[in-house]
Coordinates of C-alpha atoms and ligand atoms in Angstrom, one line a residue:
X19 CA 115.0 11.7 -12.8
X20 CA 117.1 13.6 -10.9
X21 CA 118.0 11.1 -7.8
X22 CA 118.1 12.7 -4.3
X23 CA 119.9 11.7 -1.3
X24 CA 117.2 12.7 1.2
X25 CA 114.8 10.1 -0.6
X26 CA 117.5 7.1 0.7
X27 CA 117.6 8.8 4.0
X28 CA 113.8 8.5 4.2
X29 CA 113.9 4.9 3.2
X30 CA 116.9 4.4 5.9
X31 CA 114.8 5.9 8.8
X32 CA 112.1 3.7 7.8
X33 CA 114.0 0.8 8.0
X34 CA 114.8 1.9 11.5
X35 CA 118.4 3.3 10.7
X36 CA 119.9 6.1 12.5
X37 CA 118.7 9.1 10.3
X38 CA 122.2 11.5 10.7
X39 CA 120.1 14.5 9.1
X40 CA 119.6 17.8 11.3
X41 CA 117.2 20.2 10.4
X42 CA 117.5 23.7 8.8
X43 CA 117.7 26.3 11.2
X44 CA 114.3 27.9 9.7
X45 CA 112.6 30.2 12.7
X46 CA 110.4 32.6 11.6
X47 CA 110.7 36.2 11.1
X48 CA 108.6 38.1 14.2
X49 CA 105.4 38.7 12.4
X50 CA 104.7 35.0 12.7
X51 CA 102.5 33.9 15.5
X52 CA 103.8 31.3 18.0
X53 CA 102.2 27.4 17.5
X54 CA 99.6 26.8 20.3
X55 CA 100.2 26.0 23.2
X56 CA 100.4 22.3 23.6
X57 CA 101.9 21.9 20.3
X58 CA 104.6 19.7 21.4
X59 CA 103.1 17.8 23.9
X60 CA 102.9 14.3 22.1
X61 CA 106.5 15.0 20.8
X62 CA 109.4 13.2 21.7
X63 CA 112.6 15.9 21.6
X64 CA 114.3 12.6 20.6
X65 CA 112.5 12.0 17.8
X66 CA 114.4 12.5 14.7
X67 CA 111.8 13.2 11.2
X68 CA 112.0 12.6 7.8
X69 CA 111.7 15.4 5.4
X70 CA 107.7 15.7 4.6
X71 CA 107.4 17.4 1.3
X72 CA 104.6 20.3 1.6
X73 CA 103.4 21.9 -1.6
X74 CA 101.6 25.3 -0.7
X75 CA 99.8 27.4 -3.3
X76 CA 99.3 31.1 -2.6
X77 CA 96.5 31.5 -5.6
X78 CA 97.3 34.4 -7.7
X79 CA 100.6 35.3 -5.4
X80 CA 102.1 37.0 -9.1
X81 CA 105.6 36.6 -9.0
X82 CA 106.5 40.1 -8.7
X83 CA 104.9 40.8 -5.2
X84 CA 107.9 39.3 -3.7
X85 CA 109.7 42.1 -4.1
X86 CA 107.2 44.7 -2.7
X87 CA 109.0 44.0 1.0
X88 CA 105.8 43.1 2.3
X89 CA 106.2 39.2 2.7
X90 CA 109.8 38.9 5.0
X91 CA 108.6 34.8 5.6
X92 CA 108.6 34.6 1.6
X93 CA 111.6 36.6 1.3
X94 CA 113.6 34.4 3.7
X95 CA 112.7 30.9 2.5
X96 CA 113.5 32.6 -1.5
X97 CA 117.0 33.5 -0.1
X98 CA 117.3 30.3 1.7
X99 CA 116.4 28.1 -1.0
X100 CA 115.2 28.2 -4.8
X101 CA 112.9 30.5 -6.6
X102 CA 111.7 31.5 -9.9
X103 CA 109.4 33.4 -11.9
X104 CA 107.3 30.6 -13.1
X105 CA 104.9 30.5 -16.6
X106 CA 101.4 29.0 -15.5
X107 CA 99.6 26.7 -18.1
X108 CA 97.2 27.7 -20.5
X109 CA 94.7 29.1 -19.9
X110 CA 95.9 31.0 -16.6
X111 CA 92.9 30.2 -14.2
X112 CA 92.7 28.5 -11.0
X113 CA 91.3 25.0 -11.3
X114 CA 93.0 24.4 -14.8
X115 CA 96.4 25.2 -13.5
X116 CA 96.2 23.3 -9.5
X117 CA 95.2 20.0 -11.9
X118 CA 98.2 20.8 -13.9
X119 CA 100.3 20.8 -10.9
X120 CA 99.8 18.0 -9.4
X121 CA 99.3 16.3 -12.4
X122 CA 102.1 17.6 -14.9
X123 CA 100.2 17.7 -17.8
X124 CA 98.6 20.7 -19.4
X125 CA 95.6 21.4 -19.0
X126 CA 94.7 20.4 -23.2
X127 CA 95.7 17.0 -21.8
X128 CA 94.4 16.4 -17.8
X129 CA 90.7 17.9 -19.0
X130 CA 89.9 20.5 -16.7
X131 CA 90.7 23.0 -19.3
X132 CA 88.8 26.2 -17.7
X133 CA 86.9 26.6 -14.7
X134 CA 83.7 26.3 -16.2
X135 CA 82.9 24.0 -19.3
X136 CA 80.9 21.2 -20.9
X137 CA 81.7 17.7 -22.3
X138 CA 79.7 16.7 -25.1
X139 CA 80.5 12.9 -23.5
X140 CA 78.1 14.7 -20.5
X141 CA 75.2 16.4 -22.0
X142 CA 73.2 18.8 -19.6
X143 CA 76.2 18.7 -17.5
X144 CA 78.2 21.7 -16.7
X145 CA 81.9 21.2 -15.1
X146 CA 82.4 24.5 -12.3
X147 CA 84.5 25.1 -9.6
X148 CA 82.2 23.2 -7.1
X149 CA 82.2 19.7 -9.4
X150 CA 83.2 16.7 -7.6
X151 CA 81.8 14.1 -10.0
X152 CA 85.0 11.9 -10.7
X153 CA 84.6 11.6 -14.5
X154 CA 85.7 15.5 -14.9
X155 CA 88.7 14.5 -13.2
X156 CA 90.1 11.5 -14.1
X157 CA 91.8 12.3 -17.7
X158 CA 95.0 13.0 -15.7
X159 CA 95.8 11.4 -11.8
X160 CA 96.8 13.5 -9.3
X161 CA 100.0 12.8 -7.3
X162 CA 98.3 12.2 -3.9
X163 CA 96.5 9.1 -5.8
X164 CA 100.1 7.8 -6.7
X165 CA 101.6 8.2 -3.1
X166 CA 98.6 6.7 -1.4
X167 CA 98.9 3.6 -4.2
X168 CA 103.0 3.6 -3.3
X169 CA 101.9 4.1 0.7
X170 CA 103.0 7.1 1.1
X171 CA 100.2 8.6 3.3
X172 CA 99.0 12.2 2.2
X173 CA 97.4 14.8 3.9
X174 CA 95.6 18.4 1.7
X175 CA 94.5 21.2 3.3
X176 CA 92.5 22.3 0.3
X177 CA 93.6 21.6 -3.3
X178 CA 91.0 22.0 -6.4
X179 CA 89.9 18.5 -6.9
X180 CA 91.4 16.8 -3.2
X181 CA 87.2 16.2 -2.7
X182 CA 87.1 14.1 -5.4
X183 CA 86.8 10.5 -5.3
X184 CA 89.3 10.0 -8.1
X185 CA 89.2 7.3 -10.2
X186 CA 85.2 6.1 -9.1
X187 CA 83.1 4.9 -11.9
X188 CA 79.6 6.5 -12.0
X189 CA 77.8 9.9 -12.3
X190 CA 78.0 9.9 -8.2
X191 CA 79.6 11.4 -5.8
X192 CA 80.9 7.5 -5.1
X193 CA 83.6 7.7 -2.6
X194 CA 83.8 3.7 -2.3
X195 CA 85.5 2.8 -5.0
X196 CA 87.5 5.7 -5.8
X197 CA 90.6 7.6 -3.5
X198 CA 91.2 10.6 -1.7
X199 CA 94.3 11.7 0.3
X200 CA 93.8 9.9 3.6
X201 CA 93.0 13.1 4.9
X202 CA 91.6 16.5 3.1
X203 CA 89.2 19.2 3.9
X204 CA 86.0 20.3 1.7
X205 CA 86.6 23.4 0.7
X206 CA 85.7 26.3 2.7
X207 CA 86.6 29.8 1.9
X208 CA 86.0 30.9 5.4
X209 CA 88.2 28.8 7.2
X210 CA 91.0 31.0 8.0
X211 CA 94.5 30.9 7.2
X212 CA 95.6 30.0 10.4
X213 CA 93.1 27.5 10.7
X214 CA 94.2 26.1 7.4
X215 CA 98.3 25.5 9.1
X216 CA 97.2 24.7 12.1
X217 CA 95.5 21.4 10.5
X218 CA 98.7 20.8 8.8
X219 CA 100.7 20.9 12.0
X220 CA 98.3 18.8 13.5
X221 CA 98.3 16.4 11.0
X222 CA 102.5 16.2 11.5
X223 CA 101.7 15.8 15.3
X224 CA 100.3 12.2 14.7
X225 CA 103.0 9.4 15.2
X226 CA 105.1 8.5 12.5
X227 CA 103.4 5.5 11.3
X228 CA 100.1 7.6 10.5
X229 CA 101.9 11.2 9.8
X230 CA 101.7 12.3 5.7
X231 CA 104.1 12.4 4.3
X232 CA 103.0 14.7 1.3
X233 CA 101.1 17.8 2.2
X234 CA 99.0 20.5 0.2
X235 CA 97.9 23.7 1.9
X236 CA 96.0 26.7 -0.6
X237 CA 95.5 30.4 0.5
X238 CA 92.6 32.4 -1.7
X239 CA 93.3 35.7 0.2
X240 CA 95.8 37.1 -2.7
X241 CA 93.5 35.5 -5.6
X242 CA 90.3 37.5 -4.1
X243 CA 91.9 40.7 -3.1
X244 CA 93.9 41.2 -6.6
X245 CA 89.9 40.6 -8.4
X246 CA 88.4 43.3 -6.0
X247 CA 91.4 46.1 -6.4
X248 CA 93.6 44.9 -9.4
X249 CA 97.5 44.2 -8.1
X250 CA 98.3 47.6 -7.2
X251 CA 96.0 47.9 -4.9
X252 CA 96.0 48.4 -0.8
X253 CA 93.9 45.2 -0.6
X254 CA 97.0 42.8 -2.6
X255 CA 99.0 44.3 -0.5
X256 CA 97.2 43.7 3.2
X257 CA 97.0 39.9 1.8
X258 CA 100.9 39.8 0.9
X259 CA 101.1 40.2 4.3
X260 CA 98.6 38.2 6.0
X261 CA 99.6 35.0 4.2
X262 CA 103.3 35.7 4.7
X263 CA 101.7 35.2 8.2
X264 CA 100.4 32.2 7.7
X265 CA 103.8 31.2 6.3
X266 CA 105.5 32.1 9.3
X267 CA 103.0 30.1 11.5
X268 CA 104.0 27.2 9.3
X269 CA 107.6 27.3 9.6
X270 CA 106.9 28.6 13.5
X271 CA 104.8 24.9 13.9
X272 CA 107.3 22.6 12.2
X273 CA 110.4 24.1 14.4
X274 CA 108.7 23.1 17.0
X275 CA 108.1 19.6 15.7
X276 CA 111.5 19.4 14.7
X277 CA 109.8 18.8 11.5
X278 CA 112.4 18.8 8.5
X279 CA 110.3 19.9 5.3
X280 CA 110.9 20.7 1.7
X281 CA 108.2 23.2 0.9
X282 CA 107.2 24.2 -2.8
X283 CA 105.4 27.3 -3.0
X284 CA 103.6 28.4 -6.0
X285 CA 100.8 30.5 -7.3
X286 CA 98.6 28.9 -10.0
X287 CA 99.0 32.4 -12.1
X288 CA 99.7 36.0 -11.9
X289 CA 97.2 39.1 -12.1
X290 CA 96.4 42.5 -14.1
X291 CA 94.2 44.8 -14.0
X292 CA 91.2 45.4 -15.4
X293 CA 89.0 47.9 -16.3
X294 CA 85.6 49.0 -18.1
X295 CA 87.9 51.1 -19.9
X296 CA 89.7 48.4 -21.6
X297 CA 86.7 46.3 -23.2
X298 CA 85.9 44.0 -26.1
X299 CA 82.2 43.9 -26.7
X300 CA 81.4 40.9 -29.4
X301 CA 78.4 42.2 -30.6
X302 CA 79.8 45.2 -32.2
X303 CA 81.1 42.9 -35.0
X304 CA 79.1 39.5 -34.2
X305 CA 75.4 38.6 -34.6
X306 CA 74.2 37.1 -31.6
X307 CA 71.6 34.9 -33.9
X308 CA 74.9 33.3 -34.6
X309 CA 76.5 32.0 -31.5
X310 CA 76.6 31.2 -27.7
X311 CA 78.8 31.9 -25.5
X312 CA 80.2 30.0 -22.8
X313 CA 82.4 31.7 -21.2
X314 CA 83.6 35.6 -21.0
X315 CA 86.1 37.4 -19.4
X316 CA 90.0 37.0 -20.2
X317 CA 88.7 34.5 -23.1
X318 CA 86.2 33.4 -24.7
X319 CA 84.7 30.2 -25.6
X320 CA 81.8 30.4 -28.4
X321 CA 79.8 27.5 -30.0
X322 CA 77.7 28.6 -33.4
X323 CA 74.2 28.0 -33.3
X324 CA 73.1 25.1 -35.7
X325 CA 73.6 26.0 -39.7
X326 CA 75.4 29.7 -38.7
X327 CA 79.0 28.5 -39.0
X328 CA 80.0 30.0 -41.5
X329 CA 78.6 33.3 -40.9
X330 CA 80.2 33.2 -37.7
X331 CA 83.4 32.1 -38.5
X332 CA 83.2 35.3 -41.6
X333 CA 82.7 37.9 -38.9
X334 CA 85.1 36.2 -35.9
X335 CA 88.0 35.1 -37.0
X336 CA 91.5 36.8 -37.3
X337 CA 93.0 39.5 -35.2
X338 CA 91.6 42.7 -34.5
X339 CA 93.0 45.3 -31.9
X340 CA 93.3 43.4 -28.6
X341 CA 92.1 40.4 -29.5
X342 CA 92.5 36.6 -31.3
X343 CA 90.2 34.8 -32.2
X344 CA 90.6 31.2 -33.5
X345 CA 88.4 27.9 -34.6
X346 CA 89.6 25.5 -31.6
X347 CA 92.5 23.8 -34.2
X348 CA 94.0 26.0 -35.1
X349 CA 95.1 28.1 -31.8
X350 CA 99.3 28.3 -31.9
X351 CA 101.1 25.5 -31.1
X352 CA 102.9 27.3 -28.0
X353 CA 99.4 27.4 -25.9
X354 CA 99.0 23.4 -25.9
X355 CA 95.2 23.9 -26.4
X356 CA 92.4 23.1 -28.5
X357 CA 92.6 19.0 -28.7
X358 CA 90.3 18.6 -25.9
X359 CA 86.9 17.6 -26.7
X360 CA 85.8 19.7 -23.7
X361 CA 86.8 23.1 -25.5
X362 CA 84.3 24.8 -27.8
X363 CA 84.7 25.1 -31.1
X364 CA 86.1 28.8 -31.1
X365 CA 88.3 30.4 -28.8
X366 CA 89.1 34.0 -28.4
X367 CA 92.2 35.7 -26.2
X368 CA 92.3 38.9 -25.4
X369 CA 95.7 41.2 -24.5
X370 CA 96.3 41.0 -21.2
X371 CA 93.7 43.5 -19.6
X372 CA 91.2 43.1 -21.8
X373 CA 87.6 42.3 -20.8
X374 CA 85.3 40.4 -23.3
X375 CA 81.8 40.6 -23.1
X376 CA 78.5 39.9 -25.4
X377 CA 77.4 43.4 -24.4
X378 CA 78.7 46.3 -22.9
X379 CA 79.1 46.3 -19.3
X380 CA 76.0 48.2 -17.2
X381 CA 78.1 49.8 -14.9
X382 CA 82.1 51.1 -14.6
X383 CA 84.5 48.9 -13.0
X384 CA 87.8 48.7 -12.5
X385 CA 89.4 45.6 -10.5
X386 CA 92.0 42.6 -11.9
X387 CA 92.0 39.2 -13.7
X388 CA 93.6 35.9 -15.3
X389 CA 93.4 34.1 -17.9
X390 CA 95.8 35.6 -20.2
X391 CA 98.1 34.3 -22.5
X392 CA 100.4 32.1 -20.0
X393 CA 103.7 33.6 -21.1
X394 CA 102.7 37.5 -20.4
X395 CA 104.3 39.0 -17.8
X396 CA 101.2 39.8 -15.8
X397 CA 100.8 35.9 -15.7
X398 CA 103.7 35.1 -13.9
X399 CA 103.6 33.3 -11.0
X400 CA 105.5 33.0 -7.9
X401 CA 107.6 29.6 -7.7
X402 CA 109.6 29.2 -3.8
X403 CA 111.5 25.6 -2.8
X404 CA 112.9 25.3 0.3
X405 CA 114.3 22.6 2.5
X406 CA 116.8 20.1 3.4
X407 CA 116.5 19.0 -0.4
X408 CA 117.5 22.9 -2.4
X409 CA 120.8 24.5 -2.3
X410 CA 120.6 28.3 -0.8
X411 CA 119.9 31.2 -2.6
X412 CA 119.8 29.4 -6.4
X413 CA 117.6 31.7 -8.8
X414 CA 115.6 29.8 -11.2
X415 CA 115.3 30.7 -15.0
X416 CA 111.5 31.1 -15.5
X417 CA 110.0 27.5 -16.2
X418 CA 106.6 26.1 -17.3
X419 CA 104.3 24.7 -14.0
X420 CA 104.5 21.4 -15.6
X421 CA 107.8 20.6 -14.0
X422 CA 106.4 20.7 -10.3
X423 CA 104.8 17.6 -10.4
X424 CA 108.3 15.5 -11.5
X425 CA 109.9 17.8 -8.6
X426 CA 107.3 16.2 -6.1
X427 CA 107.8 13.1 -7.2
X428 CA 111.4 13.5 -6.8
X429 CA 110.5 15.0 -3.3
X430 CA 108.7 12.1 -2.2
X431 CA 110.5 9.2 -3.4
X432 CA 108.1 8.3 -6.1
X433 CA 109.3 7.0 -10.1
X434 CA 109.3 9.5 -13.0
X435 CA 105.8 9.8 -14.1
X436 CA 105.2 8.2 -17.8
X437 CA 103.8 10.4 -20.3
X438 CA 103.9 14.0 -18.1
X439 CA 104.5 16.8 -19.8
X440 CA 107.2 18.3 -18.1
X441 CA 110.2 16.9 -16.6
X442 CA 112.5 17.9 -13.6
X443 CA 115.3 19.3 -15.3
X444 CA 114.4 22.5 -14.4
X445 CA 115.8 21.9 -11.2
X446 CA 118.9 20.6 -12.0
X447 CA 120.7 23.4 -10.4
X448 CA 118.5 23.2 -7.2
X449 CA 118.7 19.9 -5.5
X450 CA 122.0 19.1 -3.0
X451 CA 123.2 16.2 -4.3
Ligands
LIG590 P1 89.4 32.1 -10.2 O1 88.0 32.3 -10.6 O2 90.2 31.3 -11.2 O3 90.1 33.3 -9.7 O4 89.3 31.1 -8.9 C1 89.7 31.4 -7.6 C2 88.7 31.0 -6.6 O5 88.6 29.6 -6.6 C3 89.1 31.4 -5.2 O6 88.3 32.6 -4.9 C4 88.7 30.2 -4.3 O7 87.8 30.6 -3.3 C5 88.1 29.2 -5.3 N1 88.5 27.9 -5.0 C6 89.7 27.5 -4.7 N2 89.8 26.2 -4.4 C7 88.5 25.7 -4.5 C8 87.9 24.5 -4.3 N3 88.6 23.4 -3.9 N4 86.6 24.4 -4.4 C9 85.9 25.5 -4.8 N5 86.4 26.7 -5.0 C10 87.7 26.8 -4.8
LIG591 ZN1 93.8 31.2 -9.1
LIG592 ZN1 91.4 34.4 -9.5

């Protein structure tokens, strides 16, 4: 573990010490809108903060739309701080990859290995992106579990599986004898950005005794607009800016608090485009009396139907233009997937861009996806720290998403994790020591 100073301050300013540190000059650039008015009414100039560590996720933010000059907030805190090109988990989709990062263990390992899938342990049930039932989650625990246990109060403003009442026993809902953050949100797509930072900065507003001190905040703008138009298109580019809003608004609402933070800002995975043009359709070479499929798109996941195994596995598996296909064992090494019980017994990838589908699509389309191999370009995903903890203007080498979990934990004063998958060397370069 990589020991940092502003962990001992913390502990110092809790004890009721003097706390010597001053914050970062960090205003924001003028897009940003000013806090409301009344922001600082319950705030005593005098007061002086500890760091709160804020971990934001900009979903499908792919690294390379920092340097379209369309996100000056971004920009800023990059230049001020730490960032990286960072490799997502495998497979690159939404739920899998949050889990992993505030988990640090690969998806294989934490269980929520797509963002829909089965568990034979669960039959009938189906695991999707609006599953709160605790058993899906609880293969891996997710950091805000292990500050609240350590007292460290925590605060998410949307996170894939904050709603869930990890840790209960039961096929319920059962909030009683499992934990959230002491505060969250259930997820709402149309609450709007600003809405989502102004709950943060409210939540900082409380007195100190009651105010988180670890913070998520999630943006689905640049995630939805890169499906609809692919990331070239006008749409990525109107959300580049309208979160680097939000961004600005966040670092507008802590000046005023005098609110010293260390925010990580990451994107779950990257984004290519797609097209009708560019597709693999499984039943030019597969029977469909054969097999089921569970899930399409970037990959897919296929179970044979009882007694066609082998006539499935004669006609599937290999390498073909565009596409792998695998029985679940035997996918390389370098994906960390396939011991899961959750994934199906074959697994195909396509090349990035690649559509698969039972049948040919009925209409053209052209738009964008994940879900690629983790380590393609297209995949890469944006990685920003900033804050009283990061040197200025350090460039990362690119790194696995495994390694922001032991950063957090650094962040917020808690132990190394046991058994993560990813450690915080990474950062070595980063911290101020
Ligand atoms: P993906 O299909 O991998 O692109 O998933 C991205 C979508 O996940 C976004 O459009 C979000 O609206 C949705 N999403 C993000 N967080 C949550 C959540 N906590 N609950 C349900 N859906 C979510
Ligand atoms: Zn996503
Ligand atoms: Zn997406």
């Amino acid at each position: 573990m990589i020991r940092l100073p502003l962990t001992a301050l913390a502990l110092a300013l809790l004890a009721g010490c003097a706390y010597p540190y001053t914050p970062p000059a960090l205003s924001p650039v003028a897009t940003a809108a000013p806090a409301p008015a009344g922001a600082v009414a319950n705030v005593s100039p005098q007061e002086a903060r500890a760091p709160v560590t804020i971990l934001v996720s900009i979903d499908g933010f792919w690294a390379p739309y920092l340097q379209r000059g369309l996100s000056p907030n971004l920009a800023r805190l990059a230049a001020g701080g730490t960032s990286a090109s960072m490799r997502p988990s495998f497979p690159s989709k939404t739920f899998p990859n949050h889990w992993t990062l505030v988990t640090g263990v690969v998806p294989d390992r934490h269980g929520i290995v797509a963002n829909s899938f089965t568990d034979p342990a669960h039959p009938g049930q189906r695991f999707t992106m609006s599953s709160d039932q605790p058993y899906w989650w609880d293969e891996a625990e997710p950091i805000w579990v292990t500050a609240e246990r350590a007292g460290i109060p925590t605060a998410t403003m949307f996170w894939p599986g904050s709603n869930v009442a990890w840790g209960a026993t039961g096929e319920g809902h059962d909030a009683t004898n499992g934990m959230h953050p002491h505060d969250w949100q259930q997820y709402n797509k149309n609450v709007t950005d600003r809405q989502r930072v102004d709950s943060v900065i409210d939540w900082l507003r409380r007195p100190a005794a009651s105010r988180p001190r670890f913070l998520t905040l999630y943006f689905d703008e640049v995630d939805t607009a890169g499906h609809e138009g692919g990331p070239d298109s006008p749409g990525v580019n109107r959300a580049i800016a309208s979160v680097d809003q939000a961004i600005g608004r966040l670092i507008a609402g802590l000046a005023e608090l005098n609110q010293p933070a260390n925010l990580v800002i990451v994107a779950d995975h990257g984004m290519v485009a797609t097209s009708s043009d560019r597709m693999i359709v499984l039943n030019r070479f597969l029977d469909p009396a054969d097999y089921t499929l569970e899930e399409d798109g970037p990959f897919a996941s296929i179970r044979a139907k009882p007694g066609r195994e082998a006539a499935l596995e004669a006609r599937l598996l290999g390498h073909r233009d565009h596409l792998d296909c695998w029985r679940k064992g035997e996918i390389p090494a370098r994906f960390h997937y396939g011991r899961n019980p959750r994934i199906a017994p074959y697994f195909c990838l396509a090349e990035a861009g690649w559509t698969i589908a039972a049948k040919p699509p009925e209409k053209p389309f052209a738009g964008g996806t994940h879900g690629y191999d983790n380590a393609d370009p297209s995949m890469a995903a944006l990685f920003i720290a900033n804050g009283p903890a990061f040197r200025p203007g350090v460039k990362l080498a690119p790194f696995d998403n495994v390694a922001v979990a032991p950063l957090l934990r650094d962040l917020i004063g808690l132990p190394p994790g046991q058994g993560l998958d990813g450690t915080d060397r990474p950062f070595a370069r980063a911290f101020k020591r």
